[in-house]
Amino acid sequence: MPKHTKVTQREHSNEPVTESVADLLSLEHPMDYKSSQMSMGLSPGSTAPGKALLPSPDPDAEDGRPAWNNKLEYILAQVGFSVGLGNVWRFPYLCQKNGGGAYLVPYFILLLLIGIPLFFLELAVGQRIRRGSIGVWNYVYPQLGGIGVSSLMVCGFVGLYYNVIIGWSIFYFFQSFQYPLPWAECPIMRNGTQAIVEPECEKSSATTYFWYRQTLNITSSIDDTGGLNWKMTLSLLVAWILVCMAVIKGIQSSGKVMYFSSLFPYVVLFCFLVRVLLMKGAVDGIAHMFTPKLEKMLEPQVWREAATQVFFALGLGFGGVIAFSSYNKRDNNCHFDAALVSIINFVTSILATLVVFAVLGFKANVMNEKCVVGNAEKILGYLNSSVVSKDLIPPHINFSHLSAQDYAEMYGVIKTVKEDSFGQLGLEACVLEDELNKAVQGTGLAFIAFTEAMTHFPASPFWSVMFFFMLINLGLGSMIGTMTGITTPILDAFKIRKEILCVVCCVLAFLMGLLFVQRSGNYFVTMFDDYSAGLPLTVVVILENISVAWIYGTKRFMQDLEDMLGFRPYSFYYYMWRYVSPAVLLVLISATVIEMAFSPAGYNAWVEAERFLNYPPWALTMAYALIVAAMLPLPLVFIARHFNLISDGSNKLSVSYRKGMMKDISNLEEQDEQRFILGKNPSEAPSPMPTHRAYLGPGGTQEMTNTNYGTSTKTGYQNIGSPESEL
């Protein structure tokens, strides 16, 4: 109640009250009860029959926060962020490794148990609080405000090396504008008058040699830095210029870029799928991929890798999901968005897997035919030199048209008869299944296996240009989300022009990224990929889950969602957020720690062939320092807030929240004053906040009890004197 009103003065005065109630009411401002939000318990968004409320100011507009131009831009941004390089070169590898089609079952189950619920949670808190990752978790529970800082740190680490991969793709993209492709054949060396094939290339393959020697010019170990690789340095500079141009205007520029970068990869994938299905061996690859090995589903490792892939496929914990969602209107149906983006991500992974295995099936068929031809020539030589008797060759065998089946039959006969000396002949079995079982992932799939397959395509430069342009766009979409996850919290906290912040971030990132474009840079990319994100992000997400489900309260959060969305989410989410998701994440963290403890820490070095090497002590220290650096803000902020060493961040709330809180407090004082005049206790006044159905919990049997909001003295979510529905 205002301190200087007549009612207050009378209350504290010893003079007898001589005015009538009517006199007192005549001094107050008239109130239109018919159009009041309190009338008949109507919410601000509802109207009485036949009555129209005066238009109220849009809280989203009052906030002054940028907003998406339309829903499509926002969905494409979330899809572009979640669908990245991992969908193309990680998911197919896991599918092949963990039982083919059987792997899809644990993946889909875990997508439902942890993927969609946690994705929905991040979308909801970002949309309701309308802040970046730091502001959101400062607001939810200030003592866990380090969650947002850790997210920002991980975004920084990942962005540093992720853009290097885009730089590699840019280099291959420009190298593809020539025929034949530069990685199609091994280079020829001149030794006087004699021309010989490059020995390093002859021992491996043309595509492998081009990747390790001509692209990376890699050193033999991480200890030998080798200096800067200027081709890769220039490519990295181009990559950061592209990213800077895409995000320099915030969502106003990145939203436009997403129309192309999110949709173009699907065009390329469909074109590849149609083209490869017309080639020999593509069906063999797809059949090999979808042949389920059901026994694999019983292995814990399969479920752990499926959970990890679900976790990273949706971009949970990075802050990009929250940042993108914070630019939505508060009544946006984020539940629908969570389900839609998750399903699109899953379908994209399957589509990419179809394309990858169709291409690898075609490649395996080509390699198998080469194997048959090469070994048939060896057998002909042995026949001419009488090492192998002609009687061992089945009569129907025609060496000029030798099929894989004919060769397998001939190989079996020779192996049986020449059992003692068979090893000296040097013949290979040439089994198609063996070629298909050669599992490759990551850069090995994109820059070696896939590039080798494309050399056998008709019009191979065209397909190579399309493929690497697709990789650039996939990477760019993810980098836009990563950069938004970095810049949005900073812009929320400080008054900085986004253009200046963007340029400064990109310049600093380019300078720090020079670590990855040394000749030994690929080894550091592997280190950052293995250590900088995995464990820290899992810890970040479980703390996000706990802070909302257990500290703030799942029932309160569910009721907030009902107020925001206009409907009550399924009780399924209640159980997932409160019990299942934290349990699964805890198991995942434990499995990750155990794997790190018992697996050797090392990398694949190139010494004319790939060879696994352990990290030297300084590199191992650096790897663990990445984990510590990413997780250190969590305890530091907790301790600092616990002992009141730093502000709880309440002064960083959005403009619309502060206006809304002041308006609610003012309304409450006015209503208490009027109830006092009318002879009622202030506590009997109806709440000035919009009425809503009480959330009954998942069982629907016990009504949730509201607290006295006006007297709340808690911190974070609860320190603002507003109802629980104000998330």
XYZ file of C-alpha atoms in Angstrom, residues 125-722:
598
model
C 13.448 -21.718 -19.741
C 15.038 -19.720 -22.553
C 11.688 -18.644 -23.963
C 10.160 -17.728 -20.598
C 13.093 -15.877 -19.042
C 14.292 -14.419 -22.365
C 17.957 -14.412 -21.454
C 21.077 -16.257 -22.570
C 22.515 -19.210 -20.679
C 24.180 -17.133 -17.939
C 21.113 -14.966 -17.270
C 18.736 -17.933 -17.259
C 20.573 -19.949 -14.609
C 21.358 -16.858 -12.524
C 17.636 -16.305 -12.434
C 16.600 -19.916 -11.778
C 19.046 -20.474 -8.911
C 21.862 -17.951 -8.474
C 24.152 -20.346 -6.624
C 24.195 -22.541 -9.742
C 24.802 -19.553 -12.015
C 28.094 -21.170 -12.988
C 26.103 -23.448 -15.291
C 25.813 -20.645 -17.826
C 29.492 -19.735 -17.540
C 30.517 -23.367 -18.082
C 28.246 -23.538 -21.130
C 29.946 -20.455 -22.522
C 33.404 -21.952 -21.874
C 32.506 -25.183 -23.662
C 31.045 -23.219 -26.585
C 34.362 -21.388 -26.838
C 36.443 -24.572 -26.820
C 34.216 -26.331 -29.356
C 33.984 -23.293 -31.622
C 37.780 -23.049 -31.797
C 38.311 -26.481 -33.327
C 34.924 -26.893 -35.045
C 35.650 -23.992 -37.351
C 38.967 -25.633 -38.266
C 36.944 -28.512 -39.725
C 34.963 -25.982 -41.761
C 38.332 -24.610 -42.931
C 39.373 -28.089 -44.097
C 36.085 -28.400 -45.989
C 36.675 -25.008 -47.630
C 40.120 -26.180 -48.800
C 38.686 -29.381 -50.306
C 35.824 -27.395 -51.827
C 38.197 -25.233 -53.864
C 40.426 -28.201 -54.702
C 37.393 -29.932 -56.243
C 37.244 -27.510 -59.193
C 39.619 -29.560 -61.326
C 39.591 -32.774 -63.282
C 40.781 -35.282 -62.388
C 40.414 -34.647 -58.685
C 43.833 -34.071 -57.078
C 43.351 -37.037 -54.720
C 42.358 -39.448 -57.487
C 45.878 -40.766 -58.127
C 49.199 -40.911 -56.333
C 51.708 -38.250 -57.420
C 54.594 -39.302 -59.679
C 58.158 -38.520 -58.615
C 61.091 -38.095 -61.019
C 64.297 -39.847 -60.103
C 66.504 -38.782 -62.970
C 64.982 -40.336 -66.062
C 62.893 -42.782 -64.029
C 59.321 -41.977 -62.935
C 58.203 -43.621 -59.708
C 55.094 -43.395 -57.548
C 55.473 -41.495 -54.277
C 56.434 -44.278 -51.807
C 54.333 -42.891 -48.925
C 51.290 -42.770 -51.191
C 51.911 -46.241 -52.592
C 51.935 -47.728 -49.090
C 48.555 -46.181 -48.220
C 46.221 -44.738 -50.857
C 45.874 -41.618 -52.971
C 43.116 -40.079 -50.803
C 44.916 -40.893 -47.547
C 48.148 -39.405 -48.847
C 46.385 -36.233 -50.028
C 44.738 -35.778 -46.644
C 47.733 -36.341 -44.400
C 50.552 -35.057 -46.562
C 49.231 -32.491 -49.045
C 46.421 -31.049 -46.924
C 47.660 -31.251 -43.322
C 51.347 -31.869 -44.068
C 51.209 -33.553 -40.693
C 54.106 -34.223 -38.343
C 54.829 -37.646 -36.894
C 53.849 -36.712 -33.318
C 52.223 -34.006 -31.224
C 55.631 -33.062 -29.796
C 56.747 -31.782 -33.193
C 54.649 -28.696 -33.972
C 56.200 -28.214 -37.414
C 55.186 -24.546 -37.689
C 52.077 -23.091 -39.330
C 50.468 -24.708 -42.351
C 49.735 -21.617 -44.422
C 47.134 -23.274 -46.641
C 45.118 -24.277 -43.579
C 45.690 -20.903 -41.936
C 44.154 -19.130 -44.919
C 41.257 -21.597 -44.965
C 40.631 -20.975 -41.258
C 40.621 -17.213 -41.878
C 37.978 -17.638 -44.603
C 35.915 -19.812 -42.254
C 35.919 -17.185 -39.496
C 35.042 -14.445 -41.976
C 32.013 -16.497 -43.058
C 30.931 -17.058 -39.450
C 31.420 -13.378 -38.580
C 29.314 -12.258 -41.546
C 26.582 -14.713 -40.584
C 26.234 -13.592 -36.946
C 27.333 -9.948 -37.020
C 23.746 -8.651 -36.904
C 22.565 -11.267 -34.427
C 19.462 -13.214 -35.375
C 18.620 -10.606 -38.006
C 21.543 -11.843 -40.132
C 21.850 -15.445 -38.952
C 18.134 -16.024 -39.511
C 18.531 -15.187 -43.203
C 21.607 -17.397 -43.539
C 19.696 -20.328 -42.052
C 17.261 -20.394 -44.961
C 20.095 -21.675 -47.125
C 22.530 -23.345 -44.721
C 19.805 -25.465 -43.093
C 17.973 -26.524 -46.261
C 20.805 -26.980 -48.762
C 22.276 -30.085 -47.033
C 18.966 -31.905 -47.514
C 19.036 -31.142 -51.232
C 22.552 -32.579 -51.483
C 21.721 -35.667 -49.413
C 18.694 -36.473 -51.585
C 20.716 -35.927 -54.778
C 23.467 -38.223 -53.494
C 20.959 -40.871 -52.465
C 19.213 -40.912 -55.853
C 22.507 -40.953 -57.780
C 24.175 -43.648 -55.677
C 21.147 -45.950 -55.732
C 21.660 -46.199 -59.502
C 25.209 -47.501 -58.969
C 26.336 -51.058 -58.430
C 26.828 -52.058 -54.813
C 24.747 -49.288 -53.180
C 22.010 -51.726 -52.160
C 24.644 -54.018 -50.621
C 25.817 -51.161 -48.424
C 22.285 -50.256 -47.291
C 21.436 -53.914 -46.625
C 24.622 -54.264 -44.576
C 23.708 -51.193 -42.547
C 20.142 -52.247 -41.761
C 20.862 -55.910 -41.063
C 20.172 -55.991 -37.310
C 22.524 -57.713 -34.901
C 20.074 -58.010 -32.026
C 22.629 -59.428 -29.592
C 24.370 -56.041 -29.626
C 21.386 -54.471 -27.842
C 22.357 -56.343 -24.670
C 25.764 -54.650 -24.474
C 25.950 -51.635 -22.085
C 28.475 -49.935 -24.366
C 25.856 -49.661 -27.119
C 23.425 -47.860 -24.809
C 26.146 -45.555 -23.501
C 27.186 -44.515 -26.996
C 23.543 -44.069 -28.018
C 22.935 -41.795 -25.006
C 26.049 -39.771 -25.802
C 25.002 -39.355 -29.430
C 21.456 -38.272 -28.465
C 22.965 -35.811 -26.020
C 25.289 -34.131 -28.503
C 23.032 -34.427 -31.564
C 20.519 -32.002 -30.027
C 23.163 -29.547 -28.794
C 22.126 -29.840 -25.142
C 24.120 -27.777 -22.663
C 25.875 -25.593 -25.228
C 23.655 -22.579 -24.568
C 22.749 -22.179 -28.243
C 19.326 -23.784 -27.746
C 18.530 -21.426 -24.848
C 19.882 -18.402 -26.733
C 17.795 -19.068 -29.865
C 14.694 -19.749 -27.766
C 15.136 -16.515 -25.792
C 14.224 -14.521 -28.910
C 10.769 -16.152 -29.079
C 7.504 -14.752 -27.830
C 6.484 -16.162 -24.473
C 3.362 -17.865 -25.799
C 5.232 -19.779 -28.504
C 4.488 -23.517 -28.407
C 7.978 -24.697 -27.475
C 6.651 -28.174 -26.724
C 5.817 -28.633 -30.393
C 9.200 -27.159 -31.353
C 11.061 -29.631 -29.140
C 9.322 -32.636 -30.656
C 9.617 -31.316 -34.232
C 13.340 -30.472 -34.106
C 14.173 -33.760 -32.358
C 12.324 -35.810 -34.969
C 13.898 -33.847 -37.835
C 17.307 -34.510 -36.298
C 16.596 -38.243 -36.017
C 15.269 -38.502 -39.575
C 18.268 -36.538 -40.872
C 20.633 -38.983 -39.150
C 18.886 -41.916 -40.833
C 18.941 -40.153 -44.220
C 22.654 -39.383 -43.862
C 23.304 -42.996 -42.846
C 21.493 -44.246 -45.950
C 23.614 -41.987 -48.145
C 26.884 -42.880 -46.403
C 26.313 -46.634 -46.554
C 25.067 -46.483 -50.142
C 28.274 -44.647 -51.105
C 30.449 -46.999 -49.032
C 28.643 -49.976 -50.582
C 29.479 -48.640 -54.039
C 33.085 -48.036 -52.938
C 33.348 -51.518 -51.410
C 32.103 -53.035 -54.675
C 34.702 -51.091 -56.682
C 37.493 -52.048 -54.289
C 36.389 -55.672 -54.290
C 36.460 -55.765 -58.096
C 39.972 -54.297 -58.044
C 40.975 -56.961 -55.539
C 39.570 -59.709 -57.762
C 41.337 -58.390 -60.871
C 44.671 -57.972 -59.072
C 44.622 -61.427 -57.529
C 43.405 -63.046 -60.785
C 46.510 -61.638 -62.488
C 48.643 -63.219 -59.768
C 46.964 -66.582 -60.344
C 47.546 -66.306 -64.113
C 51.217 -65.687 -63.401
C 51.368 -68.748 -61.157
C 49.646 -70.823 -63.870
C 52.142 -69.681 -66.513
C 55.080 -70.481 -64.196
C 53.497 -73.809 -63.169
C 53.443 -72.804 -59.491
C 49.727 -73.570 -59.575
C 48.407 -76.482 -61.653
C 45.790 -75.705 -64.288
C 43.795 -78.642 -62.976
C 42.932 -76.567 -59.900
C 41.002 -74.048 -61.982
C 37.308 -75.002 -62.420
C 36.492 -75.450 -66.133
C 33.783 -72.764 -66.201
C 36.155 -70.031 -64.994
C 36.751 -67.314 -67.602
C 39.561 -64.955 -66.582
C 38.434 -62.288 -69.043
C 35.026 -62.055 -67.295
C 35.808 -63.112 -63.757
C 33.079 -62.476 -61.197
C 33.556 -62.232 -57.434
C 31.767 -65.559 -56.999
C 34.037 -67.288 -59.540
C 37.107 -65.895 -57.838
C 35.867 -67.033 -54.404
C 35.380 -70.561 -55.744
C 38.845 -70.617 -57.344
C 40.425 -69.126 -54.221
C 38.828 -71.831 -52.054
C 40.127 -74.656 -54.239
C 43.693 -73.300 -54.342
C 43.700 -72.693 -50.590
C 42.557 -76.265 -49.905
C 45.061 -77.971 -52.229
C 48.025 -75.674 -51.520
C 47.420 -75.544 -47.784
C 51.089 -75.804 -46.803
C 52.453 -73.191 -49.199
C 49.328 -71.062 -49.633
C 50.645 -68.199 -47.510
C 53.582 -67.735 -49.878
C 51.257 -67.062 -52.815
C 50.042 -63.772 -51.307
C 46.468 -64.187 -52.479
C 43.619 -62.245 -50.826
C 40.099 -63.524 -50.180
C 38.413 -60.421 -51.706
C 35.213 -60.713 -49.650
C 32.749 -57.829 -50.060
C 31.662 -58.149 -46.423
C 35.206 -57.405 -45.265
C 35.222 -54.138 -47.189
C 31.841 -53.165 -45.746
C 33.024 -53.924 -42.212
C 35.852 -51.384 -42.414
C 34.357 -48.867 -40.012
C 35.392 -45.241 -40.480
C 34.176 -42.093 -38.769
C 34.939 -38.396 -38.457
C 37.570 -36.963 -40.747
C 38.459 -40.466 -41.924
C 34.978 -40.830 -43.393
C 34.613 -37.357 -44.901
C 38.122 -36.668 -46.172
C 39.340 -40.190 -47.008
C 36.618 -42.826 -47.531
C 33.988 -40.542 -49.076
C 36.470 -38.674 -51.247
C 37.832 -41.968 -52.543
C 34.339 -43.125 -53.450
C 33.622 -39.896 -55.317
C 36.665 -40.375 -57.549
C 34.760 -43.287 -59.120
C 31.612 -41.212 -59.737
C 30.855 -39.978 -63.239
C 31.430 -36.183 -63.204
C 33.318 -36.610 -59.935
C 34.294 -32.894 -59.524
C 30.628 -31.878 -59.492
C 29.778 -34.348 -56.720
C 32.868 -33.388 -54.766
C 31.931 -29.692 -54.914
C 28.394 -30.529 -53.757
C 29.604 -32.731 -50.899
C 32.081 -30.282 -49.415
C 29.713 -27.351 -49.898
C 27.210 -29.390 -47.889
C 29.790 -29.912 -45.120
C 30.493 -26.175 -45.058
C 26.789 -25.408 -44.620
C 26.308 -28.097 -41.971
C 29.244 -26.723 -40.034
C 28.147 -23.116 -40.512
C 24.700 -23.834 -39.059
C 26.249 -25.358 -35.952
C 28.788 -22.546 -35.643
C 26.029 -19.926 -35.771
C 24.354 -21.631 -32.810
C 27.658 -21.924 -30.979
C 28.506 -18.244 -31.511
C 24.995 -17.229 -30.441
C 25.504 -19.257 -27.277
C 28.626 -17.148 -26.617
C 27.454 -13.668 -27.609
C 23.894 -13.703 -26.223
C 24.871 -14.039 -22.515
C 27.534 -11.337 -22.941
C 25.095 -8.968 -24.659
C 22.559 -9.620 -21.887
C 25.074 -8.699 -19.201
C 26.889 -5.773 -20.812
C 25.869 -2.881 -23.031
C 28.018 -3.668 -26.049
C 27.211 -3.271 -29.724
C 26.701 -6.742 -31.089
C 28.714 -5.936 -34.220
C 31.790 -4.984 -32.185
C 31.424 -7.996 -29.890
C 31.056 -10.341 -32.848
C 34.150 -9.035 -34.620
C 36.234 -9.135 -31.429
C 35.142 -12.713 -30.676
C 35.932 -13.902 -34.199
C 39.346 -12.211 -34.281
C 40.322 -13.669 -30.903
C 39.033 -17.091 -31.924
C 41.034 -17.001 -35.149
C 44.212 -16.111 -33.267
C 43.668 -18.885 -30.713
C 42.709 -21.254 -33.517
C 46.219 -20.993 -34.969
C 47.034 -23.839 -32.568
C 45.004 -26.131 -34.838
C 46.557 -25.087 -38.151
C 50.097 -26.012 -37.221
C 51.354 -29.119 -38.935
C 50.521 -30.982 -35.710
C 47.141 -29.233 -35.462
C 45.067 -32.321 -36.220
C 46.312 -33.920 -32.999
C 45.058 -30.922 -31.004
C 41.692 -31.118 -32.790
C 41.443 -34.730 -31.585
C 42.376 -33.678 -28.042
C 39.778 -30.898 -27.857
C 37.133 -33.150 -29.391
C 37.789 -35.887 -26.820
C 38.172 -33.784 -23.668
C 36.786 -30.247 -23.904
C 33.071 -31.014 -24.250
C 32.086 -34.566 -23.278
C 32.218 -34.687 -19.481
C 31.715 -30.937 -18.818
C 28.560 -30.764 -20.937
C 27.056 -33.838 -19.281
C 27.657 -32.269 -15.849
C 26.157 -28.979 -17.072
C 22.982 -30.646 -18.311
C 22.412 -32.741 -15.177
C 22.754 -29.568 -13.087
C 20.270 -27.816 -15.392
C 17.886 -30.720 -14.838
C 18.369 -30.736 -11.049
C 18.035 -26.953 -10.674
C 14.668 -26.955 -12.427
C 13.228 -30.308 -11.307
C 14.456 -30.466 -7.720
C 15.431 -26.965 -6.579
C 12.778 -24.921 -8.321
C 10.316 -27.807 -8.309
C 8.865 -29.920 -11.095
C 5.258 -29.175 -10.162
C 5.897 -25.440 -10.143
C 7.703 -25.704 -13.455
C 4.839 -27.703 -14.969
C 2.370 -25.056 -13.822
C 4.569 -22.331 -15.281
C 4.486 -24.177 -18.594
C 0.707 -24.395 -18.398
C 0.461 -20.643 -17.885
C 2.909 -19.984 -20.700
C 1.618 -22.468 -23.285
C -2.074 -22.444 -22.431
C -2.186 -26.190 -21.829
C -0.706 -28.611 -19.334
C 2.191 -30.706 -20.694
C 1.896 -34.467 -20.425
C 2.697 -35.957 -17.017
C 5.316 -37.990 -18.899
C 7.610 -34.978 -18.648
C 7.093 -34.769 -14.891
C 8.577 -38.229 -14.379
C 11.290 -37.744 -16.986
C 12.582 -34.462 -15.503
C 12.281 -35.556 -11.900
C 13.536 -39.132 -12.009
C 14.482 -40.726 -15.316
C 16.625 -38.050 -16.997
C 18.784 -37.321 -13.905
C 19.308 -41.073 -13.394
C 20.315 -41.644 -17.027
C 22.660 -38.641 -16.978
C 24.237 -39.837 -13.724
C 24.912 -43.245 -15.276
C 26.327 -41.540 -18.371
C 28.681 -39.402 -16.263
C 29.855 -42.477 -14.343
C 30.454 -44.434 -17.560
C 32.372 -41.505 -19.071
C 34.631 -41.192 -16.017
C 35.277 -44.950 -15.976
C 36.122 -44.966 -19.676
C 38.521 -42.045 -19.245
C 40.184 -43.809 -16.303
C 40.729 -47.151 -18.018
C 41.138 -46.216 -21.700
C 44.608 -45.133 -22.803
C 44.782 -41.412 -23.489
C 46.268 -40.975 -26.929
C 45.820 -40.136 -30.583
C 46.338 -41.621 -34.044
C 49.606 -40.305 -35.452
C 50.627 -40.534 -39.100
C 53.991 -42.195 -39.778
C 53.416 -43.406 -43.350
C 50.484 -45.219 -41.726
C 48.169 -44.529 -38.816
C 49.654 -45.523 -35.472
C 48.236 -45.002 -31.986
C 50.482 -43.002 -29.663
C 50.000 -42.069 -26.001
C 49.918 -38.400 -25.082
C 53.166 -37.101 -23.555
C 52.813 -35.764 -19.969
C 52.468 -32.115 -21.037
C 49.728 -32.956 -23.550
C 47.873 -35.107 -21.019
C 48.034 -32.226 -18.538
C 46.621 -29.916 -21.206
C 43.785 -32.361 -21.944
C 42.713 -32.586 -18.312
C 43.127 -28.818 -17.942
C 40.418 -28.399 -20.583
C 38.007 -30.390 -18.427
C 38.918 -28.454 -15.299
C 38.682 -25.072 -17.050
C 35.222 -25.881 -18.417
C 33.879 -27.097 -15.045
C 35.673 -24.651 -12.721
C 32.966 -21.920 -12.918
C 30.477 -24.309 -11.280
C 32.124 -24.480 -7.822
C 33.573 -20.955 -8.012
C 30.199 -19.271 -8.611
C 28.518 -21.516 -6.036
C 31.047 -20.560 -3.326
C 31.042 -16.861 -4.289
C 27.228 -16.649 -4.186
C 26.975 -18.726 -1.025
C 29.217 -16.290 0.833
C 27.700 -13.244 -0.927
C 30.993 -12.359 -2.590
C 29.265 -11.489 -5.885
C 25.818 -10.260 -6.869
C 23.081 -12.825 -7.406
C 22.405 -11.370 -10.868
C 18.923 -10.097 -10.052
C 19.798 -6.688 -11.512
C 20.235 -8.393 -14.886
C 16.582 -9.345 -15.302
C 14.933 -8.288 -18.509
C 13.081 -4.983 -18.711
C 9.712 -6.656 -19.137
C 10.244 -8.754 -16.012
C 11.082 -5.718 -13.895
C 8.098 -3.820 -15.279
C 5.851 -6.803 -14.691
C 7.025 -7.220 -11.107
C 6.532 -3.517 -10.269
C 3.078 -3.570 -11.828
C 2.087 -6.656 -9.831
C 3.320 -5.122 -6.569
C 1.467 -1.858 -7.336
C -1.747 -3.740 -8.124
C -1.444 -5.713 -4.904
C -1.043 -2.522 -2.834
C -4.044 -0.879 -4.489
C -6.237 -3.908 -3.907
C -5.194 -4.192 -0.254
C -6.023 -0.518 0.200
C -9.477 -0.909 -1.304
C -10.202 -4.028 0.759
C -9.170 -2.143 3.905
C -11.617 0.633 3.097
C -14.413 -1.842 2.488
C -13.763 -3.439 5.847
C -12.005 -6.597 4.668
C -8.589 -7.897 5.576
C -5.924 -7.320 2.943
C -5.225 -11.026 2.832
C -8.753 -11.587 1.526
C -8.064 -9.615 -1.625
C -7.849 -11.732 -4.745
C -4.441 -12.056 -6.328
C -3.796 -9.457 -9.036
C -2.063 -12.139 -11.085
C -3.932 -14.062 -13.785
C -5.841 -16.961 -12.361
C -5.060 -20.429 -13.562
C -5.978 -23.997 -12.839
C -4.047 -25.516 -9.994
C -1.694 -28.148 -11.258
C -2.654 -31.431 -9.639
C 0.604 -33.220 -10.366
C 0.837 -36.276 -12.534
C -1.646 -38.222 -10.469
C -4.212 -35.460 -10.497
C -5.302 -36.134 -6.916
C -3.618 -33.478 -4.809
C -3.762 -29.801 -5.587
C -0.508 -27.927 -5.599
C -0.233 -25.425 -2.763
C 0.682 -21.868 -3.677
C 2.957 -19.896 -1.398
C 2.431 -16.339 -0.202
C 4.207 -14.612 -3.030
C 4.166 -11.184 -1.590
C 6.246 -12.200 1.415
C 8.784 -14.359 -0.338
C 12.310 -13.834 0.905
C 14.079 -16.516 -1.115
C 16.697 -15.920 -3.745
C 16.812 -16.534 -7.481
C 13.536 -17.676 -8.868
C 11.823 -16.846 -5.600
C 13.326 -13.480 -4.631
C 11.105 -11.290 -6.761
C 7.790 -11.473 -4.959
C 6.039 -12.873 -8.002
